[in-house]
Each structure stands twice: as structure tokens, then as C-alpha cells.
CSV table of C-alpha atoms in Angstrom, one decimal:
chain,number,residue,atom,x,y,z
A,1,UNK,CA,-2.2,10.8,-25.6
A,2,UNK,CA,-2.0,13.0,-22.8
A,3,UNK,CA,-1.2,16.4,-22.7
A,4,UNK,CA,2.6,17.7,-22.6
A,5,UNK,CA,2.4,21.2,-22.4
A,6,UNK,CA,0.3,20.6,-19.1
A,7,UNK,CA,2.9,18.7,-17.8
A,8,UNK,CA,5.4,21.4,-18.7
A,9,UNK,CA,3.3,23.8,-17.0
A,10,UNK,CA,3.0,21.4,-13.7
A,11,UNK,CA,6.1,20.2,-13.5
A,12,UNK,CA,9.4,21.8,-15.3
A,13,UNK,CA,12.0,19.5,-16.5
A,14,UNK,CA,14.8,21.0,-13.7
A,15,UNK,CA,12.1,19.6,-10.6
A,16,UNK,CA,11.9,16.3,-12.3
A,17,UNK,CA,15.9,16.3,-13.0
A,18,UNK,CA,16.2,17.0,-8.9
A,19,UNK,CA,13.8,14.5,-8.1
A,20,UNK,CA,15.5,12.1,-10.4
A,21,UNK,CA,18.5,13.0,-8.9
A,22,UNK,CA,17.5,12.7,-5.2
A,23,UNK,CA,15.8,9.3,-5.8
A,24,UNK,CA,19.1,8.0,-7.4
A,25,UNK,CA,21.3,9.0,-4.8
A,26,UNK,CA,18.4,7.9,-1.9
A,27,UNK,CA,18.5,4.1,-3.8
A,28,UNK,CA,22.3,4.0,-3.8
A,29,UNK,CA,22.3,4.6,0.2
A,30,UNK,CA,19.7,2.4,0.5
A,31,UNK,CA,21.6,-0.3,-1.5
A,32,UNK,CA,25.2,0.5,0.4
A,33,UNK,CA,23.4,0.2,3.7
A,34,UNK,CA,21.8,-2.9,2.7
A,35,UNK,CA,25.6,-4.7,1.5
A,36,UNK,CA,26.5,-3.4,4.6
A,37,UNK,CA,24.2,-5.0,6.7
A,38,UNK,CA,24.1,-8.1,4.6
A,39,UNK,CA,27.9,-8.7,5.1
A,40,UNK,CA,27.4,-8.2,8.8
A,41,UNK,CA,24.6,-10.5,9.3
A,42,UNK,CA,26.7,-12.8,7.0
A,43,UNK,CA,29.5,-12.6,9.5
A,44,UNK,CA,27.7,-13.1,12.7
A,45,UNK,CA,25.7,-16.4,11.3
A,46,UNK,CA,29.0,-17.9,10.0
């Protein structure tokens, strides 16, 4: 078991609810850019 009041200390739960945050809203670009390009590249090869 490692320890949780050092993580507490290291990294509070608002910094980790920004990252979390941050990394969701980076993946969902990431995804809509991907659909997007995906529907082009399905256009130009049909």
C-alpha cells in the first residue's frame, strides 16, 4: 500500500480534477478531429 497522505501532499485533488479535465476535453478534439478526417479521406477514396 502506498502512501496517501503523500500523495495529498504532492498532488491535491483540484490539480488532478484539472488534469482530468484537460485530458478529457484534449481526447474529445482529438477524436472529433479524427471523424473529421476520417469522413474526408472516406469521401476522396469513394
Amino acid at each position: 500500500m502506498f502512501d496517501l497522505t503523500w500523495t495529498r501532499k504532492w498532488s491535491p485533488s483540484w490539480v488532478n480534477q484539472q488534469n482530468a479535465l484537460a485530458a478529457m476535453r484534449l481526447i474529445k478534439a482529438l477524436l472529433s478531429r479524427f471523424r473529421k478526417a476520417a469522413v474526408i479521406g472516406a469521401g476522396i477514396e469513394y
